[in-house]
Each structure stands twice: as C-alpha cells, then as structure tokens.
Short mmCIF file of C-alpha atoms and ligand atoms in Angstrom, two decimals:
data_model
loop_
_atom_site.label_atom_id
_atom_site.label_comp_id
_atom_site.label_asym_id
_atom_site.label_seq_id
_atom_site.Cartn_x
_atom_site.Cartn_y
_atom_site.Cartn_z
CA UNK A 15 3.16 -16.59 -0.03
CA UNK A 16 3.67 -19.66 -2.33
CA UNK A 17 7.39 -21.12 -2.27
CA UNK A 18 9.76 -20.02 -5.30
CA UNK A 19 7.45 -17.33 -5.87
CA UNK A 20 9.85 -14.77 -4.34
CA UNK A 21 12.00 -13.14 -6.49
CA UNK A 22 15.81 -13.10 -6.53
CA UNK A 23 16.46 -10.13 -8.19
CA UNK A 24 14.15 -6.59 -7.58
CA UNK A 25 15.20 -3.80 -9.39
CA UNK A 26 13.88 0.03 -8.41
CA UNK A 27 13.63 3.10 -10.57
CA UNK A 28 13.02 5.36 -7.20
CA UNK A 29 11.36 7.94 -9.20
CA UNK A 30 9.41 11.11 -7.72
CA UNK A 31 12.47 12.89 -5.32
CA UNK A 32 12.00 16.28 -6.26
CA UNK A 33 8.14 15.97 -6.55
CA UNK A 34 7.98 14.86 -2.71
CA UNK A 35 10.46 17.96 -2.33
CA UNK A 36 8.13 20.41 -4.27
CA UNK A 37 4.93 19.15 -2.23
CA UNK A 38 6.67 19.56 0.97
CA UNK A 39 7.68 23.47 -0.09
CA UNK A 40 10.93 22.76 0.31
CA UNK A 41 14.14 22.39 -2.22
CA UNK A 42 14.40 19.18 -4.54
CA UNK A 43 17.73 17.87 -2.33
CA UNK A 44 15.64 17.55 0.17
CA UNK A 45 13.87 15.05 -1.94
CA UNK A 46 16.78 13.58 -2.46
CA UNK A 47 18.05 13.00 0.88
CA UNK A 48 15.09 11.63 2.29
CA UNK A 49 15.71 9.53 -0.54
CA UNK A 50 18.11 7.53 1.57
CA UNK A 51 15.65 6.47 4.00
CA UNK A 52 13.36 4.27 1.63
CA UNK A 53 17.08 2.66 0.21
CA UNK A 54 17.33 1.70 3.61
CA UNK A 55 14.02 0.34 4.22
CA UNK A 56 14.46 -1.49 1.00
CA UNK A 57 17.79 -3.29 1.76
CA UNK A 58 16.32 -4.44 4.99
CA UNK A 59 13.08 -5.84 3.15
CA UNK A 60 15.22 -7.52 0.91
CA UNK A 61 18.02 -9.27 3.85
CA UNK A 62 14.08 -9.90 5.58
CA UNK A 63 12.97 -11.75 2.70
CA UNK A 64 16.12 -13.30 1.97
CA UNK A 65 15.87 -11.47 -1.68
CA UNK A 66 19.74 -12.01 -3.20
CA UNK A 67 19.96 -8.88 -5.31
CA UNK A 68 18.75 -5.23 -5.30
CA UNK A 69 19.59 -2.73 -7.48
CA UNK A 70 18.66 0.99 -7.60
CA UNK A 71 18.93 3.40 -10.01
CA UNK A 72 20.62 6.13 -8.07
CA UNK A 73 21.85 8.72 -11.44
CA UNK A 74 21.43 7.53 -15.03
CA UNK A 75 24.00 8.33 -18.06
CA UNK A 76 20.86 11.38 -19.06
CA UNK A 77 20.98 13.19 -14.96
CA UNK A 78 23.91 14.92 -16.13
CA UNK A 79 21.52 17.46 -17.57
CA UNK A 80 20.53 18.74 -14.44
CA UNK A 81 21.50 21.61 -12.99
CA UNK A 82 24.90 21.35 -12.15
CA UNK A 83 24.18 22.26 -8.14
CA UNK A 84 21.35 19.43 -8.13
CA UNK A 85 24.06 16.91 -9.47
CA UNK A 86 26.33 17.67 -6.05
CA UNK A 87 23.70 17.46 -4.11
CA UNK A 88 22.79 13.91 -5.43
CA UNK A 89 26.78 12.89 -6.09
CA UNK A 90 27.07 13.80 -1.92
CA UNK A 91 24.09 12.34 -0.46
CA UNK A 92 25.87 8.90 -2.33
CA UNK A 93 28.77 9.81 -0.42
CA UNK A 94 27.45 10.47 2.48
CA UNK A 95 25.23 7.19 2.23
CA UNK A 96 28.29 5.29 2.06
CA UNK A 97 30.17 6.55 4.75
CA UNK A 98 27.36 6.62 6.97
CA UNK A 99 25.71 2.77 5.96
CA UNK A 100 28.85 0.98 4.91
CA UNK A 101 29.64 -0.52 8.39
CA UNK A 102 26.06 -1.42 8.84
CA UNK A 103 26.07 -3.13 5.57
CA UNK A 104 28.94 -4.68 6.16
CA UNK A 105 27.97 -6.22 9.71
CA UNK A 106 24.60 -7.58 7.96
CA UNK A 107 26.50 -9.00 5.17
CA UNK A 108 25.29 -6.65 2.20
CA UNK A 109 28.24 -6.62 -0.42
CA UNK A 110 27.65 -3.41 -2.14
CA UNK A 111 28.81 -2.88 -5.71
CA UNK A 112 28.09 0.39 -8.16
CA UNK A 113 27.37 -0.41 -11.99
CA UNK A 114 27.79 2.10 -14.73
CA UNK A 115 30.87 4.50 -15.46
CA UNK A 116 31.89 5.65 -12.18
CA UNK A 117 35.50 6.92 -13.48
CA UNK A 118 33.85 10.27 -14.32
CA UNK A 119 32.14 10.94 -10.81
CA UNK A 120 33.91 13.58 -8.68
CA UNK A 121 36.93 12.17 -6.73
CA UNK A 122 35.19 12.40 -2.89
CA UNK A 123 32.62 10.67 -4.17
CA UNK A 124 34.97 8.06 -6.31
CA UNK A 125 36.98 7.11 -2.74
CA UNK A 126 33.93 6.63 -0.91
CA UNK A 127 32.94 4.01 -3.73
CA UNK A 128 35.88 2.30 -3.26
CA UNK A 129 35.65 2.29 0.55
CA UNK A 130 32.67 0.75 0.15
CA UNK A 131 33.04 -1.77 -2.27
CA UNK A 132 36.54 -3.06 -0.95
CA UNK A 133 35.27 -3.41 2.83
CA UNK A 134 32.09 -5.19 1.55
CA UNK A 135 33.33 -7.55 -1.50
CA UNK A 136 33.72 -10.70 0.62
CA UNK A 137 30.09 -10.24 1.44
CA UNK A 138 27.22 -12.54 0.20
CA UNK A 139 23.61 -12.10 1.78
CA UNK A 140 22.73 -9.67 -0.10
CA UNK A 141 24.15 -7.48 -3.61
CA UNK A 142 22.65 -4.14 -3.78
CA UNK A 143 23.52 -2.85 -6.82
CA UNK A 144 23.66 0.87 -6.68
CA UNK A 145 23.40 2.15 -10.31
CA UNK A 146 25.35 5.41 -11.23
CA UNK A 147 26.17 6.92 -14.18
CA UNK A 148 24.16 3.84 -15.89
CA UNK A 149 22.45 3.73 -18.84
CA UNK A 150 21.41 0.34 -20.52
CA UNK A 151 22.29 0.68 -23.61
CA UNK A 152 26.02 2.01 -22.27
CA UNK A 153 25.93 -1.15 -20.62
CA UNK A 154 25.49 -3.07 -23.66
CA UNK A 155 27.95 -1.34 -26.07
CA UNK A 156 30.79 -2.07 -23.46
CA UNK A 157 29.76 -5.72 -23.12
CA UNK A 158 29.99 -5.12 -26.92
CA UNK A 159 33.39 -3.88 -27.12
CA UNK A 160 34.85 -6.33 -25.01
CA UNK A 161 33.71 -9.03 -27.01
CA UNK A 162 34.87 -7.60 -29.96
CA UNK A 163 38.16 -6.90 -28.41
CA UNK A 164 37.98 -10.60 -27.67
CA UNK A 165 36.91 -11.80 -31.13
CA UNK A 166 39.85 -9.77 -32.38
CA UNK A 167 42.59 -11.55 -30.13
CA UNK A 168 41.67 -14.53 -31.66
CA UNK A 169 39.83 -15.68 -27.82
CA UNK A 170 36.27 -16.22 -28.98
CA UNK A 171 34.50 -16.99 -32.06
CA UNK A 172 31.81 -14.44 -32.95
CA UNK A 173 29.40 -17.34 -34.75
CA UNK A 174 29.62 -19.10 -31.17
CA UNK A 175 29.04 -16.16 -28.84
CA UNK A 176 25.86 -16.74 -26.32
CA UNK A 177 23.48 -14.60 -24.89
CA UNK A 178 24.81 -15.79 -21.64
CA UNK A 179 28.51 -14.44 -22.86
CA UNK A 180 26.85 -10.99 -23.27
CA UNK A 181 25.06 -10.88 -20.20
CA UNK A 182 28.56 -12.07 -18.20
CA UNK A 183 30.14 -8.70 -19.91
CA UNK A 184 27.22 -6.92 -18.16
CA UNK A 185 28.05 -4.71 -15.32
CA UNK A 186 25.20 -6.93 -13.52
CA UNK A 187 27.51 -10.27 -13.94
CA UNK A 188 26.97 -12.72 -11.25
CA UNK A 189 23.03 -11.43 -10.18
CA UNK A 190 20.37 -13.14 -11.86
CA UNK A 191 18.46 -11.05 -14.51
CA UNK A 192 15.96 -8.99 -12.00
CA UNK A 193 12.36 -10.69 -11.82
CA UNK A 194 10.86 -7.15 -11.12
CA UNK A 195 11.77 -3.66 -11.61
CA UNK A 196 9.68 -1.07 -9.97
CA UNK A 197 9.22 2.25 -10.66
CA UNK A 198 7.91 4.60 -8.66
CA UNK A 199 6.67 8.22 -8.99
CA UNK A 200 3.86 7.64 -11.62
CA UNK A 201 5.96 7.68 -14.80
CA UNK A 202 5.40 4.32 -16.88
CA UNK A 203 8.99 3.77 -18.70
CA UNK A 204 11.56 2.02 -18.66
CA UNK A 205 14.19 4.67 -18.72
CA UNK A 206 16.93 2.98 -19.99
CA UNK A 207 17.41 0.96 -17.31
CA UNK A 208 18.58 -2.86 -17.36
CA UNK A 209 17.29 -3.00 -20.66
CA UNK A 210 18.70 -6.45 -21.85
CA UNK A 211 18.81 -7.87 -18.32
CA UNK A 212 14.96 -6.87 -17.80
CA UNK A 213 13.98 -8.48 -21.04
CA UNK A 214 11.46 -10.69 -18.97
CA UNK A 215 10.90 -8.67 -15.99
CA UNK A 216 7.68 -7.59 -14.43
CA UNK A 217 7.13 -4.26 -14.19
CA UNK A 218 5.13 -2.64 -11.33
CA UNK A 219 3.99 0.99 -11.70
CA UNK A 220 3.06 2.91 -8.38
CA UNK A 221 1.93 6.59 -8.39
CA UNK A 222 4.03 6.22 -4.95
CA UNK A 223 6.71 9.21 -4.77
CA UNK A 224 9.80 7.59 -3.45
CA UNK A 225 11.06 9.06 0.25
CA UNK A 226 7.13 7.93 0.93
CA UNK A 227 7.68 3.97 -0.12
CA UNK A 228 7.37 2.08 3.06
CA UNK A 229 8.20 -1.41 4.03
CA UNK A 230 4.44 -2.22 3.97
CA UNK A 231 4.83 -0.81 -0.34
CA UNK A 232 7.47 -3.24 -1.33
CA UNK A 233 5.50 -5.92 0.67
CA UNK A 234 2.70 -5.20 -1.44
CA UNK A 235 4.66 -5.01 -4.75
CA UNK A 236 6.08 -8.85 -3.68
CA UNK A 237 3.05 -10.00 -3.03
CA UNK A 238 1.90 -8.47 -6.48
CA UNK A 239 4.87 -10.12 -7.98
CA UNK A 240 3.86 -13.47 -6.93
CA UNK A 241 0.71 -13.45 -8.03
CA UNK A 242 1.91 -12.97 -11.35
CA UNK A 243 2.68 -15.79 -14.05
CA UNK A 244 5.57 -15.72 -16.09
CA UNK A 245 5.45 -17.74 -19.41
CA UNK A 246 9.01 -16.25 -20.95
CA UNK A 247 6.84 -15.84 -24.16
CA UNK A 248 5.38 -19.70 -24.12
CA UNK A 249 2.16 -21.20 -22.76
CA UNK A 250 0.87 -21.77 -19.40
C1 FPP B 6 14.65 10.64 -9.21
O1 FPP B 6 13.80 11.61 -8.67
C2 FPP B 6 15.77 10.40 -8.31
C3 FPP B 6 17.08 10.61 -8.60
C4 FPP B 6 17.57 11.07 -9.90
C5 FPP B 6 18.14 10.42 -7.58
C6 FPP B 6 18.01 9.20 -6.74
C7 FPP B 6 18.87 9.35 -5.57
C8 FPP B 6 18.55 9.00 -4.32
C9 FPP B 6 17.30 8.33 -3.96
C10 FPP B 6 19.52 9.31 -3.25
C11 FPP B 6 19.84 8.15 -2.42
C12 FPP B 6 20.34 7.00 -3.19
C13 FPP B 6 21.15 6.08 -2.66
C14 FPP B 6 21.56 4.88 -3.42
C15 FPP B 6 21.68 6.22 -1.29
P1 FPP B 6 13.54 12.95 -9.46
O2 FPP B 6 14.50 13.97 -8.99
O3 FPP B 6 13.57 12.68 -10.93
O4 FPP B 6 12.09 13.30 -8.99
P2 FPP B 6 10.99 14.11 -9.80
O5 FPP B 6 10.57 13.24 -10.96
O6 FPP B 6 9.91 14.28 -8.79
O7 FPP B 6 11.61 15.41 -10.22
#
C-alpha cells in the first residue's frame, strides 16, 4: 500500500448485532456479546497498522429506546469488556477514552469507565474511542455551550472563534477528524455519528453483520480507503 495513504483516524458504526443474533436462533445479547470479539480484532488491526485512533459507536443518545433488558445487556457486556481487556490494553499501550454523556450510565458500569480510563490515560499507541451515550449533534451543542459560556466571561470573542476552537470543545479533542467511518450491517446512514468531525470522511458500506467482520474485512476496507482520492471539495 502507497505511503500516507493509511489513515489516522477509522471510525466504525458496528451495525447488524441483533441480526447475527436472529440468524443464529438465538437472543439479540448474544449478538451483542460476540460483538466484543470483532472490537478486539479491530484494535489489534489498528496497533498492526500503526492506525492512531479508533472509535466505535458502542450506544448512541437514540438506544435508549430499546427495551430496557436489551440496554443491560449492552451497558454489561461494556463492563465486562473493560474489566476483562483493560490490562491487555494497557500492556499494548491502547489509552482508552469514552465520548458522549456517560454521567447517566448505571453506576457498575460508570466505575468500570473510570478504571479504565485512569489506568490507561498515560497511554499513546493507540486511542480507541469507545462512543456511549453519543450523539453528534449532542456533541456539538456542548462544544456550543462552552463557548458561549466562554464568550460570556469575557475569554473569547465570538467574531474570532475557529472551526478548530469548535472541534477542540469536541469530545474527540486531540484525534484527528476520522479519514473513514465504516458501517456495517447494510444500513447506508450516518446515524448521527461524528457528524462535524466526519465532514470529509469516506464512508464504506458493507452488508457485513458485525460479530462476522474479520481482520481480513478491515484489511479490505484500508485497502479500499487508499485507493480513494480525497479533494476536500477542490480539484485533483
Ligand atoms: C448495533 O447492532 C449494535 C449496538 C447498538 C451495540 C454495540 C455494542 C457492542 C458491539 C458490544 C461491544 C462493544 C464494545 C465497545 C466492547 P443492532 O443491535 O442495532 O443490530 P441489528 O441492526 O441487527 O438489530
């Protein structure tokens, strides 16, 4: 693969849980934790490729609709993850970090956040972004309100704010913007997901059902990615 054409940032909307559950006759948390297994595969594709940021979309700001018992299962498969991967993580250098509101998630779940994040934050192979209780626009109306906050203190000037000083508000702050999102499980949207940071980002579709993306997937979705041209909206 050419130099440079690698990207920094991957994004995944692991899509298709309860699907792979269905076809399987069995219950959609089953789906969900054999979920885990392709977030593993995908953190070690990305420390392989020497990839700087992943993020996953793990339970948006809209999965609160679910059935209460399918929102447990999901809020302690994340807890489980963490207690079970954090001193992997940690040995291979993976600083983990979890963007959206987490102050609302059940308090188990909450501590083994903070286990996480505290033994990992000196870490700097590799960010994996696990998103929960994210939406996008969220995201933007509390980069929003901090920078009005700001503006009202008297410590910025609204006529001289930046795009960059919104994205720095972002719960993303310090990853680049993501060069690709994927989404698998056949749906083609965006969901709400990273939508100022993915202004530019490709998007790659695969009919895929998550707990079935392999390492040999991703590979494929990379390679995709760099065969790609990105113009940011000029000319070649
Ligand atoms: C979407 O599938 C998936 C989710 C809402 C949950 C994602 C959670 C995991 C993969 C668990 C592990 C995550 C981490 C970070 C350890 P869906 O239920 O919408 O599937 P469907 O479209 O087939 O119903």
């Amino acid at each position: 693969m050419e130099e440079g054409k690698i990207p920094k940032h991957i994004a995944i909307i692991m899509d298709g849980n309860g699907r792979w559950a269905k076809k399987q006759g069995l219950a959609r948390g089953y789906g969900h934790r054999e979920g885990m297994k392709p977030v593993r595969r995908a953190v070690e594709f990305c420390r392989n490729k020497g990839i700087s940021c992943l993020t996953v979309f793990a339970f948006s700001t809209e999965n609160w609709k679910r059935p209460a018992s399918e929102v447990n299962i999901i809020m302690g498969i994340l807890r489980e993850y963490l207690y079970s991967e954090t001193p992997e993580l940690n040995a291979n250098g993976v600083k983990v970090r979890f963007i959206g509101d987490i102050s609302v998630l059940p308090q188990e779940c909450r501590e083994a956040i903070y286990y996480s994040e505290k033994i990992t934050e000196k870490n700097d192979s590799l960010t994996l972004n696990i998103a929960c209780n994210y939406g996008g626009r969220a995201d933007i109306l509390r980069a929003v309100k901090t920078l009005a906050a700001k503006a009202v203190q008297g410590d910025i000037e609204p006529e001289e704010l930046t795009e960059d000083d919104v994205s720095a508000e972002l719960y993303t702050s310090g990853c680049p913007d993501p060069d690709m999102i994927i989404r698998t499980g056949a749906e083609k949207r965006i969901s709400n997901f990273l939508i100022w940071q993915g202004a530019y980002s490709e998007l790659y579709f695969t009919d895929k059902l998550w707990p079935d993306i392999t390492e040999d997937d991703l590979e494929e979705a990379v390679q995709w990615y760099s065969e790609r041209q990105r113009r940011y909206g000029g000319l070649k």
